[in-house]
Coordinates of N, CA and C in Angstrom, one line a residue:
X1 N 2.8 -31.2 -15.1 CA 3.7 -30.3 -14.4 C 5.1 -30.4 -14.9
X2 N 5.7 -29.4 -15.2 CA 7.0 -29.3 -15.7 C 8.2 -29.8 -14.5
X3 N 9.4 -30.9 -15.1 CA 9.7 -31.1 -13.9 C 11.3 -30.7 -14.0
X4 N 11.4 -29.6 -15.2 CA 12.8 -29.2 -15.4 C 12.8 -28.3 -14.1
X5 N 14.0 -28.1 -13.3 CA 14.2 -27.2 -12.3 C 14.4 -25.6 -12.7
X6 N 15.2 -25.5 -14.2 CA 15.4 -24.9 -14.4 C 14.4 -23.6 -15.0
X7 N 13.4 -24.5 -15.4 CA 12.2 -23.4 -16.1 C 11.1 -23.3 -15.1
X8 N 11.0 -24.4 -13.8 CA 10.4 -24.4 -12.9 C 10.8 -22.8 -11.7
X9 N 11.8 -22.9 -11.7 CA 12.7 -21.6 -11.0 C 12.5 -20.3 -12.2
X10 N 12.4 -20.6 -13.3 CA 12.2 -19.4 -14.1 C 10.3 -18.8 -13.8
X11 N 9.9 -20.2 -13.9 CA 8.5 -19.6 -13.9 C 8.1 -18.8 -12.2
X12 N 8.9 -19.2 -11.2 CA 8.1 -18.5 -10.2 C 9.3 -17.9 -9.9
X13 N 9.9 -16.6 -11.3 CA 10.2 -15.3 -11.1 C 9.4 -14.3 -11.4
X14 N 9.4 -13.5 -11.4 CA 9.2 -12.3 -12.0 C 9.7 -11.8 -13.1
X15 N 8.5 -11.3 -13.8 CA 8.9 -11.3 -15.6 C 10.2 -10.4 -15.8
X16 N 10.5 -9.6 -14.6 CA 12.3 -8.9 -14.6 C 12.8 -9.5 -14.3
X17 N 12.5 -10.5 -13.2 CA 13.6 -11.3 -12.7 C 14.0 -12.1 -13.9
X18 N 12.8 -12.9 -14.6 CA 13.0 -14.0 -15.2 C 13.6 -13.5 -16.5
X19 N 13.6 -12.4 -16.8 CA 14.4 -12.2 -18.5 C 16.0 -11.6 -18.0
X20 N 15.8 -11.1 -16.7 CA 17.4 -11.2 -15.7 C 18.6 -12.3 -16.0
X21 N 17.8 -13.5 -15.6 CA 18.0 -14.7 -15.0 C 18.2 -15.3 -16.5
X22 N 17.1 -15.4 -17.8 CA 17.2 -15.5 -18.6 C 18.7 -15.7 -19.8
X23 N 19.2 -14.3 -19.1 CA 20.6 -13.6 -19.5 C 21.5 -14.3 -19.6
X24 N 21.5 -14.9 -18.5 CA 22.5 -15.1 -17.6 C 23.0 -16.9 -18.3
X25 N 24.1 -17.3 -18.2 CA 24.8 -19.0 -18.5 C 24.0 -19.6 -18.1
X26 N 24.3 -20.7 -19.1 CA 23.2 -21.7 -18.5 C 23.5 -22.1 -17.1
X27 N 24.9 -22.5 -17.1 CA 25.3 -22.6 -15.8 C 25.1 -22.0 -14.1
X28 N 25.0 -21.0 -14.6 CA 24.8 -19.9 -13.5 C 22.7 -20.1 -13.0
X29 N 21.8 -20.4 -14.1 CA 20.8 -20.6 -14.2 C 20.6 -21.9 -13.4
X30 N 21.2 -22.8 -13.5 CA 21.6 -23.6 -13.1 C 21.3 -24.2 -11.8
X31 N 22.7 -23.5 -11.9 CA 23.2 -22.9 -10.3 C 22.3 -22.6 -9.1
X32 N 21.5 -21.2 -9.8 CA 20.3 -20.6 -9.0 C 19.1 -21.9 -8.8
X33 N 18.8 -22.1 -9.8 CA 17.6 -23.6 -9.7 C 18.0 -24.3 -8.4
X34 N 19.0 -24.8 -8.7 CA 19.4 -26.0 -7.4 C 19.4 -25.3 -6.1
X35 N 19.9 -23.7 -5.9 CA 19.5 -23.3 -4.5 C 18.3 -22.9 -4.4
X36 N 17.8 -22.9 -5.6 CA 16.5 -22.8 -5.1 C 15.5 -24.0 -4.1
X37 N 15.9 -24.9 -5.6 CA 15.3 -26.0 -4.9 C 15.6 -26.5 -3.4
X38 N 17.3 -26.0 -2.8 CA 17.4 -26.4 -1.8 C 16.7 -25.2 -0.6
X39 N 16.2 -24.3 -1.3 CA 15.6 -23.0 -0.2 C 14.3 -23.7 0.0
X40 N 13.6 -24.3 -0.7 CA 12.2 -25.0 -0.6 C 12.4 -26.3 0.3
X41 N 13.4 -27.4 -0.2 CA 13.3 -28.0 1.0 C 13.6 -28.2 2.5
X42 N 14.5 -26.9 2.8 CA 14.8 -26.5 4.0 C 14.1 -25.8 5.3
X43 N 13.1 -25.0 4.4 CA 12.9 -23.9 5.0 C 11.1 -24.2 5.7
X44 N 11.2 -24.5 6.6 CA 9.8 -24.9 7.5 C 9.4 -23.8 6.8
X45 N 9.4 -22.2 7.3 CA 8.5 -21.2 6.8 C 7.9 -21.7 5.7
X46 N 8.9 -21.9 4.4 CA 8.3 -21.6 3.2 C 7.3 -23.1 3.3
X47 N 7.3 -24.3 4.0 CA 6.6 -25.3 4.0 C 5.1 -25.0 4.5
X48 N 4.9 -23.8 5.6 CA 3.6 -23.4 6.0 C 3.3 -22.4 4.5
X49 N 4.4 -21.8 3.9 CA 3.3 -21.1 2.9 C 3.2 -22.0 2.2
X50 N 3.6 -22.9 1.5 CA 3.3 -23.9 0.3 C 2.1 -24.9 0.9
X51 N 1.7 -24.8 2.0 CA 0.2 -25.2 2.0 C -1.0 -24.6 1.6
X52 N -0.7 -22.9 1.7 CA -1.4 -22.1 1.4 C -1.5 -21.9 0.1
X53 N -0.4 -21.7 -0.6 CA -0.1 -21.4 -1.8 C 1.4 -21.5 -2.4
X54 N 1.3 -23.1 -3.0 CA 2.5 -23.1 -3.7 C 2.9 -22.4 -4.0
X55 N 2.3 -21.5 -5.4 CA 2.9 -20.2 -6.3 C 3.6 -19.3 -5.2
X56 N 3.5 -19.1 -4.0 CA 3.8 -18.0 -3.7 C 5.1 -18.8 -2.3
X57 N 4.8 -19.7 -2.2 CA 6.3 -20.3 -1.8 C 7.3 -20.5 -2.7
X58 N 7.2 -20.6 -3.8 CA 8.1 -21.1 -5.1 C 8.4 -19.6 -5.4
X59 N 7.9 -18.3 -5.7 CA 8.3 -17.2 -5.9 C 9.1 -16.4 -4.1
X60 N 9.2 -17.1 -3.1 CA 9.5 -16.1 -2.2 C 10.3 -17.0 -2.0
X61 N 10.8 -18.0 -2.2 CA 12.3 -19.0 -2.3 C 13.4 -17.9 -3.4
X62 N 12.6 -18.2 -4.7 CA 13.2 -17.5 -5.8 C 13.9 -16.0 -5.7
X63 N 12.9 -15.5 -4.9 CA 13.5 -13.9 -4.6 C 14.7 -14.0 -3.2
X64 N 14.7 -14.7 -2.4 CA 15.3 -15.2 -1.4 C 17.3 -15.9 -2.3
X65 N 16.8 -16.5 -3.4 CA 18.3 -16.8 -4.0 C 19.0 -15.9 -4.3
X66 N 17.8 -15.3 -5.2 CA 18.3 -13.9 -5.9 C 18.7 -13.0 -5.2
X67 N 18.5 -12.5 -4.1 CA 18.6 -11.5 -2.9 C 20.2 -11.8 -2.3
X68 N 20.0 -12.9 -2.1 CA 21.3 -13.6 -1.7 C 22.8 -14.3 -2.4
X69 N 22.2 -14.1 -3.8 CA 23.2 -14.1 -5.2 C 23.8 -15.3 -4.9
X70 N 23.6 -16.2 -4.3 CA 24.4 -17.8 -4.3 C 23.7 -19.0 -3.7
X71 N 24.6 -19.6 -3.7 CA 23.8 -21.1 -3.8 C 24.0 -21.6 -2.3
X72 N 23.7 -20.9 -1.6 CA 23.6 -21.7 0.0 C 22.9 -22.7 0.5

């Protein structure tokens, strides 16, 4: 299992998102990874979907940073 955050956040985008995101500083890449990561460990919801299906808790975090363009 890949444990870089940053290609971990790449992989559960979407192939627009991810050549989007791609574009973008490393920094800014970055950036997104870490709120991502923190949208996964906050969020009960996404904890009931990641029993079901990781993949699809790690993609509905990812769309959730992006949606919201920062790092909250």
């Amino acid at each position: 299992m890949n444990t870089d955050p940053v290609e971990r956040f790449l992989a559960a985008l979407s192939p627009e998102q991810r050549e989007a995101v791609d574009a973008r500083p490393c920094e800014e890449q970055e950036r997104l990874a870490a709120a991502w990561e923190r949208e996964l460990e906050s969020d009960d919801e996404l904890d009931t979907l990641d029993e079901l299906s990781p993949a699809a808790a790690e993609a509905e975090a990812a769309r959730r940073v992006l949606e919201r363009g920062s790092d909250r």
